[in-house]
Coordinates of C-alpha atoms (C1' of nucleotides) in Angstrom, one line a residue:
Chain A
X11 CA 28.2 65.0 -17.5
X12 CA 31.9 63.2 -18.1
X13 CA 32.1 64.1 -15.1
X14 CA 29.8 61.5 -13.7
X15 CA 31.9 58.3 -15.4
X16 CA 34.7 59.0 -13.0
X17 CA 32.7 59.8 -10.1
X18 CA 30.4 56.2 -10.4
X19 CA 31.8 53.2 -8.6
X20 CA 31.0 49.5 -8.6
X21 CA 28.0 50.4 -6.6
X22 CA 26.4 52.2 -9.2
X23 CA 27.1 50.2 -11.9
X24 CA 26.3 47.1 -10.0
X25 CA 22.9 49.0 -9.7
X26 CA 22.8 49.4 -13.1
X27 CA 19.7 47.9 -14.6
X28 CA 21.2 48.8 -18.6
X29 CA 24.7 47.4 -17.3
X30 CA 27.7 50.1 -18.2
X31 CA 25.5 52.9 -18.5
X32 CA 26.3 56.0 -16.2
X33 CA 24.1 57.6 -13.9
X34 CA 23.9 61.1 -13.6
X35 CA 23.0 61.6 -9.3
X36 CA 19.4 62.1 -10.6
X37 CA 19.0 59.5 -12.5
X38 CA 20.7 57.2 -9.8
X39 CA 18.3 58.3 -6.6
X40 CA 15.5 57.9 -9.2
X41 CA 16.8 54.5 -9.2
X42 CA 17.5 53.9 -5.6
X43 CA 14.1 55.3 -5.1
X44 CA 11.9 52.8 -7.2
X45 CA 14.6 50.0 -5.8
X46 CA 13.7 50.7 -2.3
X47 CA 11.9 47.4 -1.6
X48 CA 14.5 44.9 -2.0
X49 CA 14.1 41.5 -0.5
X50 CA 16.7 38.6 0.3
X51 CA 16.1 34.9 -1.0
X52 CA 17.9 32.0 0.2
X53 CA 20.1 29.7 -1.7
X54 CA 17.3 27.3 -3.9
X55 CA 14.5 29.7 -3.3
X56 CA 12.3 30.7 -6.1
X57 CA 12.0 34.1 -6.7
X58 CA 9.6 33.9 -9.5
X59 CA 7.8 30.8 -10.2
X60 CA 6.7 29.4 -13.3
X61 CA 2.5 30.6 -13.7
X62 CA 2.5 33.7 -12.1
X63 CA 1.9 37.0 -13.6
X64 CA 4.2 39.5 -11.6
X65 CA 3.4 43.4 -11.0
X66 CA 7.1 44.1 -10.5
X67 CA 10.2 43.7 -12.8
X68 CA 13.0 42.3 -10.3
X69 CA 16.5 43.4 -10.2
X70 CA 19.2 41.8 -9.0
X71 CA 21.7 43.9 -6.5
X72 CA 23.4 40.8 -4.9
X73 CA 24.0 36.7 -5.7
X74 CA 23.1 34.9 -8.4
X75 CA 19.5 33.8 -10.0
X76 CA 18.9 31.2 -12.6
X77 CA 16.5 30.5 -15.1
X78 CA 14.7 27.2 -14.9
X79 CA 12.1 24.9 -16.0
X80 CA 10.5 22.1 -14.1
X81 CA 10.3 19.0 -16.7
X82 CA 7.8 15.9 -16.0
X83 CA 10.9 13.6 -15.4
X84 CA 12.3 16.0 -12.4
X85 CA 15.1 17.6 -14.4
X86 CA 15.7 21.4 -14.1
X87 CA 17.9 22.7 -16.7
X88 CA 19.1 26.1 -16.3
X89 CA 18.7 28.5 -19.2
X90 CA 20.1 31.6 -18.1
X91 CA 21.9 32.9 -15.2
X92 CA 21.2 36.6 -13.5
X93 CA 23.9 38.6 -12.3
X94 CA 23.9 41.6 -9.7
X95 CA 22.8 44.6 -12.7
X96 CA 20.4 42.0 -14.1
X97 CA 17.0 42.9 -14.6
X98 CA 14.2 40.8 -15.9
X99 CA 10.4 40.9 -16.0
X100 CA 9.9 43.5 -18.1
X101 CA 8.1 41.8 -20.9
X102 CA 5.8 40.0 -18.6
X103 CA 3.3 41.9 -19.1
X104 CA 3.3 41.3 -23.1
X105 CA 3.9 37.6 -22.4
X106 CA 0.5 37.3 -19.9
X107 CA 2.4 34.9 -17.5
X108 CA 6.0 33.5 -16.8
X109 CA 6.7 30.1 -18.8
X110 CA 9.5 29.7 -16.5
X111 CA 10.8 30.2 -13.2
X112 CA 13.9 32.0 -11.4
X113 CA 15.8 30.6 -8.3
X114 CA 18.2 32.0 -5.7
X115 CA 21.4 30.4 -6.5
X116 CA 23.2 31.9 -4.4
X117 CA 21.9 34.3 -1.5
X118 CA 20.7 37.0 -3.3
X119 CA 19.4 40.7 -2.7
X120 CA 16.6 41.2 -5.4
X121 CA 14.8 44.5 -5.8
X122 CA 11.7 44.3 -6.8
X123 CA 10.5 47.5 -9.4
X124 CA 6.5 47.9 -9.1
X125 CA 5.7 48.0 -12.8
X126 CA 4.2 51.7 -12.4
X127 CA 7.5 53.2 -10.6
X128 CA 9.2 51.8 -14.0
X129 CA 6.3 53.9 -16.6
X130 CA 7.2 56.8 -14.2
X131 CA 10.7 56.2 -14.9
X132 CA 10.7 56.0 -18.7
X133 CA 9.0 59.4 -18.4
X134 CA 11.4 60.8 -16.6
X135 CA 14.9 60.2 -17.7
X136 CA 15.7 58.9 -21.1
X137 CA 18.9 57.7 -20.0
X138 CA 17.3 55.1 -17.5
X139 CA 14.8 54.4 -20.3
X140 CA 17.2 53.8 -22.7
X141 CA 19.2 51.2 -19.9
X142 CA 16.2 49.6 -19.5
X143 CA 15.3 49.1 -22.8
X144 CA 18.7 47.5 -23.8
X145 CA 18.4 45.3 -21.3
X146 CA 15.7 42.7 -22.6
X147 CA 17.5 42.7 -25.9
X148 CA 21.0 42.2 -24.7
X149 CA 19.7 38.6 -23.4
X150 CA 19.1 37.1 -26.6
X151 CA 21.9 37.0 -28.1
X152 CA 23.3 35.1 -25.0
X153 CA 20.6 32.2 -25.5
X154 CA 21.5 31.7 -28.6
X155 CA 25.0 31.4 -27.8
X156 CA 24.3 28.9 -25.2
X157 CA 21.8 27.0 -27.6
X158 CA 25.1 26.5 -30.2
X159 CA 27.2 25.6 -26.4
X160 CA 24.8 23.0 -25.3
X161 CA 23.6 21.8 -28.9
X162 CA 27.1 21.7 -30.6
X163 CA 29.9 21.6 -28.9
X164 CA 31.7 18.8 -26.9
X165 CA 31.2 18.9 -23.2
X166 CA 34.4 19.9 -22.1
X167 CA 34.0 23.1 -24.1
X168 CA 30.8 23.7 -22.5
X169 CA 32.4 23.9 -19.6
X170 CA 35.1 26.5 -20.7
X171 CA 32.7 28.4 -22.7
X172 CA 30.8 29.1 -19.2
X173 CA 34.2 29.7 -17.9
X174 CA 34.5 32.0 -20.3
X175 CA 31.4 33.9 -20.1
X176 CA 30.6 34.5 -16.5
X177 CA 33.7 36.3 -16.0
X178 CA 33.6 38.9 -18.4
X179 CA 30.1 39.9 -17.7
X180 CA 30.8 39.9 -13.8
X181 CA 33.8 42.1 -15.0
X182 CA 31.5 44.4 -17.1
X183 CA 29.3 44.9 -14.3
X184 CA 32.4 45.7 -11.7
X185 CA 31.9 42.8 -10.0
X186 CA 35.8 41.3 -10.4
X187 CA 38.8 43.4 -11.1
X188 CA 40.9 40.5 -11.3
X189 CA 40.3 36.8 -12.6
X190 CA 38.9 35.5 -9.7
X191 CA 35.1 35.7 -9.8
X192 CA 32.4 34.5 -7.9
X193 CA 31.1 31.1 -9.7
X194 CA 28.3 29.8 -6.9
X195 CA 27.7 26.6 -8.6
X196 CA 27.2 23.3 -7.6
X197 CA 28.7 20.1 -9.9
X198 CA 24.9 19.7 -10.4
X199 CA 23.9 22.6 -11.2
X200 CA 26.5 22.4 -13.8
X201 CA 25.1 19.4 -15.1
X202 CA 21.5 21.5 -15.4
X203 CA 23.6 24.5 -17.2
X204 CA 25.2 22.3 -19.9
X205 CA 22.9 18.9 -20.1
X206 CA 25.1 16.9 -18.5
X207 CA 25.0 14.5 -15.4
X208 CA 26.6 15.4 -12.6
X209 CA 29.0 12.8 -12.7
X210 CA 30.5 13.3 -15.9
X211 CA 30.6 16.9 -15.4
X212 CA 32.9 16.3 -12.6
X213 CA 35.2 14.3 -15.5
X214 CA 34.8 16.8 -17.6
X215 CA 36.3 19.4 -14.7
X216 CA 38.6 17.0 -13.6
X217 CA 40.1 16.5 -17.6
X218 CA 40.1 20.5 -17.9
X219 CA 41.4 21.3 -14.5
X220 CA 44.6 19.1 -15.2
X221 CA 45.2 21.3 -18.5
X222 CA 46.0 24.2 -15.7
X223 CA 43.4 26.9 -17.2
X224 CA 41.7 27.4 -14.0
X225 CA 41.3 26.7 -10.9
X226 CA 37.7 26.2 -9.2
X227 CA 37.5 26.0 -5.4
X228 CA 34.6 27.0 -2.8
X229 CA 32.2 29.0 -4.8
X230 CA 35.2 31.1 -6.7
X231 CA 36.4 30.3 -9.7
X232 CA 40.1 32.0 -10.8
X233 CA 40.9 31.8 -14.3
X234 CA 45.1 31.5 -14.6
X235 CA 45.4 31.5 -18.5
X236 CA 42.1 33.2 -20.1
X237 CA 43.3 33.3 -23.5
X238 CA 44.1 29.7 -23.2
X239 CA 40.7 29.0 -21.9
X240 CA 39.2 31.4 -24.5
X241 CA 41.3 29.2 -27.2
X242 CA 40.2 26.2 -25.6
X243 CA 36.3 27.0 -25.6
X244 CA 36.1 28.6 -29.0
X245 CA 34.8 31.6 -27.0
X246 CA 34.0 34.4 -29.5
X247 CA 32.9 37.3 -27.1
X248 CA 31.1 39.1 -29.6
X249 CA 27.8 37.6 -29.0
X250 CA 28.0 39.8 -25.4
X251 CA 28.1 43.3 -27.4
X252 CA 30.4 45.0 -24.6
X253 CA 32.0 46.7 -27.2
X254 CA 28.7 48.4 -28.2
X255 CA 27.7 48.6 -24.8
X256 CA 31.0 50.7 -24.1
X257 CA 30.2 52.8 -27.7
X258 CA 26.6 53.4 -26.1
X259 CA 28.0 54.5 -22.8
X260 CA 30.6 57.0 -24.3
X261 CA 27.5 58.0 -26.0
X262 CA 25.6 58.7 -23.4
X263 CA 28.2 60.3 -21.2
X264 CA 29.0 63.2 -23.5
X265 CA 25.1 64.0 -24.3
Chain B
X23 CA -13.1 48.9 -35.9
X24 CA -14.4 45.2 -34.5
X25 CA -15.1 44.7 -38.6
X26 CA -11.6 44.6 -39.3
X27 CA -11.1 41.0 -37.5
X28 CA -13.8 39.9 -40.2
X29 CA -12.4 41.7 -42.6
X30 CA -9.1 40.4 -42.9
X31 CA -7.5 37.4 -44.7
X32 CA -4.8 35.1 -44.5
X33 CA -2.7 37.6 -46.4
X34 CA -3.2 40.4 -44.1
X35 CA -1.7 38.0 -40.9
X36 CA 1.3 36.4 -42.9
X37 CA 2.1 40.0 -43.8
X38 CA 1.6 40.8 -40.1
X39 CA 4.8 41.7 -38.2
X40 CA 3.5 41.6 -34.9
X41 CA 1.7 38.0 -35.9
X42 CA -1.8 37.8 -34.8
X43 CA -2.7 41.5 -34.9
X44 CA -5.4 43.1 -37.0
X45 CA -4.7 45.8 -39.2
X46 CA -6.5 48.5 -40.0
X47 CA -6.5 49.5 -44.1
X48 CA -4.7 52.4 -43.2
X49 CA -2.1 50.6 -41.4
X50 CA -2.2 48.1 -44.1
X51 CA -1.5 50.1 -46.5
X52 CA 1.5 52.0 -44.3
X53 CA 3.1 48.2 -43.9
X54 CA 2.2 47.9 -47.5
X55 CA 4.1 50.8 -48.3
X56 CA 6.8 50.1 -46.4
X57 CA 7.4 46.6 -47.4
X58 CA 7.7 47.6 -51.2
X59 CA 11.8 46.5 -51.9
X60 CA 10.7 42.6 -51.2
X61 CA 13.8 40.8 -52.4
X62 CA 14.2 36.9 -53.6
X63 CA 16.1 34.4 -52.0
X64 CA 17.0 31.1 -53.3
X65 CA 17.6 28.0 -51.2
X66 CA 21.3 28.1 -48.9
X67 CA 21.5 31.4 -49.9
X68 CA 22.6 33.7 -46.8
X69 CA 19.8 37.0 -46.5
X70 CA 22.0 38.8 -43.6
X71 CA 25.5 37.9 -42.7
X72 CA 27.6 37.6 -39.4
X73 CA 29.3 40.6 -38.8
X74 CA 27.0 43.0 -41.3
X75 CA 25.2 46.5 -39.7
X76 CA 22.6 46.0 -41.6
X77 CA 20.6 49.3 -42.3
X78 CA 16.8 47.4 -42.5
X79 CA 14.6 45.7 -40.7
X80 CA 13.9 42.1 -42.2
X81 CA 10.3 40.5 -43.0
X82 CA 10.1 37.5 -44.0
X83 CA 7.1 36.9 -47.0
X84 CA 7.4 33.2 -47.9
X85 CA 9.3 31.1 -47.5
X86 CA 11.6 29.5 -44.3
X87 CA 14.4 31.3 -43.0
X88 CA 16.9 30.3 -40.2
X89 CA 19.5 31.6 -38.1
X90 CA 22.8 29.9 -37.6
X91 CA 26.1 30.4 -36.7
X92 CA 29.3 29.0 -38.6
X93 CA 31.6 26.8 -35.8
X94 CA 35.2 26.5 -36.5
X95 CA 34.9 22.7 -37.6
X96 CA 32.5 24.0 -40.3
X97 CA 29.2 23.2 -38.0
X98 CA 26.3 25.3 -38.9
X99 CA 24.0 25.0 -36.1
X100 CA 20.3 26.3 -36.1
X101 CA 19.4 28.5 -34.3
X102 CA 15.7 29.8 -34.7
X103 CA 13.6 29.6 -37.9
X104 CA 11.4 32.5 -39.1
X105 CA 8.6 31.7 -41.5
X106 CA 6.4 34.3 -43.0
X107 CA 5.2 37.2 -40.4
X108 CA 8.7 37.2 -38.9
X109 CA 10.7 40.1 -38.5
X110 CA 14.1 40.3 -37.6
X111 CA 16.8 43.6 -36.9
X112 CA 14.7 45.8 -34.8
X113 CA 17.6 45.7 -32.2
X114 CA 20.8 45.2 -34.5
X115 CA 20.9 49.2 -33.5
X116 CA 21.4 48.5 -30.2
X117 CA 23.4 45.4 -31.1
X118 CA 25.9 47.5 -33.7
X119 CA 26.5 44.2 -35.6
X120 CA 25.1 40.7 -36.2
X121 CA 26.4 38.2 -34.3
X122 CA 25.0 35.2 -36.4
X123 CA 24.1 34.7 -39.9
X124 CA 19.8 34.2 -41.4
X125 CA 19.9 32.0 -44.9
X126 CA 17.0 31.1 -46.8
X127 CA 16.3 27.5 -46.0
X128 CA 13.4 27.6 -48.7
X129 CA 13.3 29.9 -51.7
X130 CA 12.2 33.1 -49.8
X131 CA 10.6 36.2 -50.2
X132 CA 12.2 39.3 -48.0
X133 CA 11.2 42.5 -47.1
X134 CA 13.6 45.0 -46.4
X135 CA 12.1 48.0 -44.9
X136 CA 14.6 50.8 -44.3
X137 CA 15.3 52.2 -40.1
X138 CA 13.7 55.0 -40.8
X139 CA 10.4 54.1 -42.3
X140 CA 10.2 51.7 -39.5
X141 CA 10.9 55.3 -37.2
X142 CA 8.4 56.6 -39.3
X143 CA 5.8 54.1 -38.8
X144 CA 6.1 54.1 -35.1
X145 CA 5.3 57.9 -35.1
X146 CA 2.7 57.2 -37.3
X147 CA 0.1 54.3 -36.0
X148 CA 0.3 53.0 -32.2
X149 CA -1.4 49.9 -33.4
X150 CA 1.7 48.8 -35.5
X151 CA 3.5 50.4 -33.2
X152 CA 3.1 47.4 -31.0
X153 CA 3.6 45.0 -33.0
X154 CA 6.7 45.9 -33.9
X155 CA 7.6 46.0 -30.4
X156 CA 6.2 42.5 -29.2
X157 CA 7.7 40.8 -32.1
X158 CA 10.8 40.4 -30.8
X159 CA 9.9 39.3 -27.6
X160 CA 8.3 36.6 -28.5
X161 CA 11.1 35.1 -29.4
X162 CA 12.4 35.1 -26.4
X163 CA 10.6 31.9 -25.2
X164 CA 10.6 29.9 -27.9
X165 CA 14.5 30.1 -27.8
X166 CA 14.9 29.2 -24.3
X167 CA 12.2 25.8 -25.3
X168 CA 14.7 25.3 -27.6
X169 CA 18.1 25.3 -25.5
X170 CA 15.9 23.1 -23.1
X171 CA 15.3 20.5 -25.6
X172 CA 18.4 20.3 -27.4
X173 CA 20.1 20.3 -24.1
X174 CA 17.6 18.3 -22.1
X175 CA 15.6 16.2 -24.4
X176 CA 15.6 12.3 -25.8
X177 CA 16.6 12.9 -29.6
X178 CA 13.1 11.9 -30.7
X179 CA 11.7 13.6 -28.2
X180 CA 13.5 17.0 -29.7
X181 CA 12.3 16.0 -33.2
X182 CA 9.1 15.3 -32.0
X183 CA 9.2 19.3 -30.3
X184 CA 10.0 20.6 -33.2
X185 CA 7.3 18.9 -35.5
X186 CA 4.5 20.4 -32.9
X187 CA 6.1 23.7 -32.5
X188 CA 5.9 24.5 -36.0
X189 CA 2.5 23.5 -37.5
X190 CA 1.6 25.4 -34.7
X191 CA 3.1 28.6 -35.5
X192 CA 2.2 28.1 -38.9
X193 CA -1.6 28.3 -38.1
X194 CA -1.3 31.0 -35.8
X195 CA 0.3 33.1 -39.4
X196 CA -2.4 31.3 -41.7
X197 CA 0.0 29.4 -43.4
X198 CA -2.1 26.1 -43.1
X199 CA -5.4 24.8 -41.6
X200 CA -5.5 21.3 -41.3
X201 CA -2.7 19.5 -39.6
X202 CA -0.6 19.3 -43.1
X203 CA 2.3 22.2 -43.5
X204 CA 5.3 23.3 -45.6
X205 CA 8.5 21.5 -43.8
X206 CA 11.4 22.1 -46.0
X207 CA 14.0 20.9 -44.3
X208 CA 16.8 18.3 -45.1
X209 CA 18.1 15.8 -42.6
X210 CA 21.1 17.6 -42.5
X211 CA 19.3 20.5 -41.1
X212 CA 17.2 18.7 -38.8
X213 CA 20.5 17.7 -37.2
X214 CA 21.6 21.2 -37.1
X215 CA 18.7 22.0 -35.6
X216 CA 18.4 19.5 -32.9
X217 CA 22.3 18.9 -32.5
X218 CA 22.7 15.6 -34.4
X219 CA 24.3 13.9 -36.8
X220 CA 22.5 13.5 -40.0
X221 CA 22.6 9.2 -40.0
X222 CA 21.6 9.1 -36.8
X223 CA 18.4 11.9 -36.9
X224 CA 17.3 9.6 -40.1
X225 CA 17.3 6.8 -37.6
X226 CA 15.5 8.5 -35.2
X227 CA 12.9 9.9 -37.6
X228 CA 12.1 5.9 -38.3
X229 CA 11.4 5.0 -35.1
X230 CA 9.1 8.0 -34.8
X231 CA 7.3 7.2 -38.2
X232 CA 6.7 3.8 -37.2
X233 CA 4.4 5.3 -34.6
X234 CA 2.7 6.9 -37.2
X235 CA 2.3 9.9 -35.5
X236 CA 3.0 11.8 -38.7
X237 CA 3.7 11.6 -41.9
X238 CA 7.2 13.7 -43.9
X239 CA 7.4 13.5 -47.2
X240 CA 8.6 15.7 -50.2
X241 CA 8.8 19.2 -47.8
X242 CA 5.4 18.8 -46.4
X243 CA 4.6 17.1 -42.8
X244 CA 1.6 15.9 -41.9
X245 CA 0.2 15.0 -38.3
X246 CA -1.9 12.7 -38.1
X247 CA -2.3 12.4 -34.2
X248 CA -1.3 16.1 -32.5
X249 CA -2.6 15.3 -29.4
X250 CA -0.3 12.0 -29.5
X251 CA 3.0 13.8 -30.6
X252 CA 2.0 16.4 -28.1
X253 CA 2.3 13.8 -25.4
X254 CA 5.1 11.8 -26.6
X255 CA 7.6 15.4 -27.2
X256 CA 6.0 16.5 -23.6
X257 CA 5.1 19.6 -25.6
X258 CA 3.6 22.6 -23.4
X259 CA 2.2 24.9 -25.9
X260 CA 2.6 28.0 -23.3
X261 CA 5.6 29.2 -24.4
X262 CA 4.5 30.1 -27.9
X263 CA 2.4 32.4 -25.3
X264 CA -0.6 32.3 -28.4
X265 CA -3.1 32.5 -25.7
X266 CA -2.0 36.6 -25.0
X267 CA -1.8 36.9 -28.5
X268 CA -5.1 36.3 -29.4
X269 CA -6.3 38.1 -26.0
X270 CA -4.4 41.2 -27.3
X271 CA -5.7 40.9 -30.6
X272 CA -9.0 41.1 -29.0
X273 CA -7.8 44.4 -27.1
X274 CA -6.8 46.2 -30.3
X275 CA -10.2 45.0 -32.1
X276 CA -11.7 46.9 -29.6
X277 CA -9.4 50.3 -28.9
Chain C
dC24 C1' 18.5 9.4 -69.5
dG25 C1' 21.9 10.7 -66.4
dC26 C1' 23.6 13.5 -62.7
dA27 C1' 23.8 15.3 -58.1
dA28 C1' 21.7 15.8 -53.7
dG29 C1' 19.7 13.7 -50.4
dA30 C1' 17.9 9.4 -48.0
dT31 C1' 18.9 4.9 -46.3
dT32 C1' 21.3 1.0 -44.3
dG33 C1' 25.2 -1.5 -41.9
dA34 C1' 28.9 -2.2 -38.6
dA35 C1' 32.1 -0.7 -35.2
dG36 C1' 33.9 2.9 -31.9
dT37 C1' 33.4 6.4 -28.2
dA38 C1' 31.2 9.6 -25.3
dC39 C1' 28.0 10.0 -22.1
dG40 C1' 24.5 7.9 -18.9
dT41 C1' 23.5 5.0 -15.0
dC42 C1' 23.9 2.8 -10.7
dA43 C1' 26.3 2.5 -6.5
dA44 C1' 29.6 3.2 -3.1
dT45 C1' 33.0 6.0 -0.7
dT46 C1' 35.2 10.2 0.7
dC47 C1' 35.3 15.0 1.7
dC48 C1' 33.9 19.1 3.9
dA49 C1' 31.2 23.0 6.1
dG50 C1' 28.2 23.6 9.6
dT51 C1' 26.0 22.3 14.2
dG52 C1' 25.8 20.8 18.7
dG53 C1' 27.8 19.0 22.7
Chain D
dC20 C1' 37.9 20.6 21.0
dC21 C1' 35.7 16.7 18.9
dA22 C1' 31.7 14.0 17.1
dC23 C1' 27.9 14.1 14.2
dT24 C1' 25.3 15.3 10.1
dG25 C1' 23.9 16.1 5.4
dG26 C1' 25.2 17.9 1.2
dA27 C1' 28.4 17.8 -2.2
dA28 C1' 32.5 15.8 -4.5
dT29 C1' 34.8 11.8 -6.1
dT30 C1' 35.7 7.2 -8.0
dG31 C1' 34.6 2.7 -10.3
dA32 C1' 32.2 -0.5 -13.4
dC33 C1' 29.1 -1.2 -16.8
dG34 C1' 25.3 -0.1 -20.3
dT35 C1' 23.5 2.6 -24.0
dA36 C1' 22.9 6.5 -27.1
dC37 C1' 25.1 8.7 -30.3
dT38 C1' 29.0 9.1 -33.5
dT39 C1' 31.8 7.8 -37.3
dC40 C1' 33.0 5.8 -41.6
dA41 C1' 31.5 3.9 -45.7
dA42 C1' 28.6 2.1 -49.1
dT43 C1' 24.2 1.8 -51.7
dC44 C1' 19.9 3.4 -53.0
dT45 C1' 16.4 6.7 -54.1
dT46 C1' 14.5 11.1 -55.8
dG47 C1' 14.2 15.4 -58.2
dC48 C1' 15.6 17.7 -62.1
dG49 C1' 17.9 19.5 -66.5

DNA sequence: CGCAAGATTGAAGTACGTCAATTCCAGTGG
DNA sequence: CCACTGGAATTGACGTACTTCAATCTTGCG
């Protein structure tokens, strides 16, 4: 069963709905099974909309996905963003109906789980239930982070904090070995992310960009000095529980 | 088993984890049992700490409690409140350690219920069971509401959120039934809360009163126009998703 | 009564919003 | 290869919302 944490690549942790957890080849064609209907959205596409009440829990394999709510005065602000290994849907059915909705970002690959092939799954293996379960949870504590972010702290901290985030977690999900990452954003859509206005955002980069920290060009974003950005932001990375994700996947590696 | 919606009080739903749900007298009696160590906390006074494993679930009695985190310039930003029929810890197992802090914001009665007695219930009766399990995502929502309004929202609009968001969880709990409920906070901590500065939330808070919308005074708020406030905070009760509660309080009546 | 915590008010500074115009750039078609 | 196009980035000037500092005034409570 160690066995299996060497023989995994960034495929199957990308394809990793728990994030970090290891597959046994079971466990992983069970997967690719119920992910066999996987559809492709455009940039600025919903792939859930705000209202509905979805039979399938989506996974992301490829882009990015955001979640957003449509206010009366036009804005959108974006409350989370999904990553390939993302999963989301899964309470749905407790909650009745979504109370938001999720965009295409970037082009994305998003598999979509019919809620039955997931009960069969939790019967099956405990491992993939287990992923699945910690996946939900995981979230919160990444809201509230961004809640302190957006509520208290100055703008271009914001910024860095995002800077900060999105690179570890494409990291933990093997999507980046070094610190250039794939940051898809638009100056507005940072301006959605932190409350901002696009213009001032663009200050904002333009103020940190001259600090040397990063560099942000095309869609990519490379970080040169992350502990200086990390110092900068006030980033604590606790509030992403790698660490206990990495305990859990020892865990489940040597059961 | 229909008899038990009659049959039960306001006490039975404040002590209700799931919020909402019916219990059945033996069920009662197993939360009963369960919740016996019910600690005291005075005003300020922290209940779980950042960084603490701690080894039992939380339920909050009476009284208001809040999440916050402490920011290196001494900021102690809100994060959620839980008032009586909130639980909190279910997933600081999967966590490993609290990333935040929870302190009493009103004198507060806790219950701490030990891991395994929660284990021991969920063997025990399915309709606890669930709601233990939807309690937590419940929160979900109302946290994303809130990062959308402290990031997106006019300051009196975000005050205005917050005074309909409440009363309204406080009925669904029984804590109130007119349109007058407990509201202990402090200026200080509506600006924690909404991401202001004391002055200028006391400013804010005039302007609102003069459209006498509501009334605050001495811990207790009273709305004299919800419908009004509604409109003015462009509050969409959805999220609080109260709707599915009651519809899967009606499912359990009838299982 | 007297203290301390909180509420209130004022005046002045700064960060961010707002409007508007210009430049850059990737993609498209000729 | 260039010209055209629309989306995004950039820059400037100006207005406003929120901060900041500081002082006074209530209110609850021992």
């Amino acid at each position: 069963m160690v066995g299996d944490a060497t023989r995994m690549g960034v495929d199957a942790l990308v394809w990793t709905p728990g994030r970090f957890t290891v597959l046994s080849e079971g466990d992983e064609r069970l997967l690719m099974g119920a992910a066999s209907d996987v559809r492709a959205f455009e940039r600025r596409r919903d792939i859930i909309e705000e209202g509905e009440r979805p039979d399938d829990v989506h996974l992301v394999i490829e882009g990015w996905a955001a979640r957003y709510k449509l206010l009366p005065n036009g804005d959108q602000p974006i409350m989370a963003f999904l990553i390939p290994g993302d999963i989301c849907g899964l309470h749905v059915t407790l909650l009745d109906q979504m109370d938001h909705s999720i965009e295409a970002i970037s082009p994305c690959q998003v598999a979509f789980i019919p809620r039955d092939v997931i009960s069969n799954i939790l019967g099956r293996s405990e491992r993939l239930t287990r992923a699945l379960w910690w996946s939900p949870p995981l979230d919160e504590p990444i809201l509230r982070e961004w809640l302190v972010t957006v509520g208290h702290r100055r703008v271009d901290r914001r910024l860095a904090h995002l800077f900060c985030e999105m690179p570890l977690r494409s990291k933990a999900v093997g999507l980046t070995d070094d610190d250039s990452f794939e940051l898809p954003l638009t100056q507005d859509e940072f301006g959605d992310t932190t409350g901002l206005f696009t213009v001032h955002t663009h200050r904002m980069m333009n103020d940190l960009r001259g600090q040397g920290l990063f560099t942000h060009r095309s869609g990519r974003l490379i970080v040169h000095d992350l502990d200086g950005l990390m110092a900068f932001a006030e980033f604590d990375p606790n509030y992403l529980h790698q660490a206990s994700k990495r305990a859990r996947l020892a865990q489940v590696g040597s059961t």
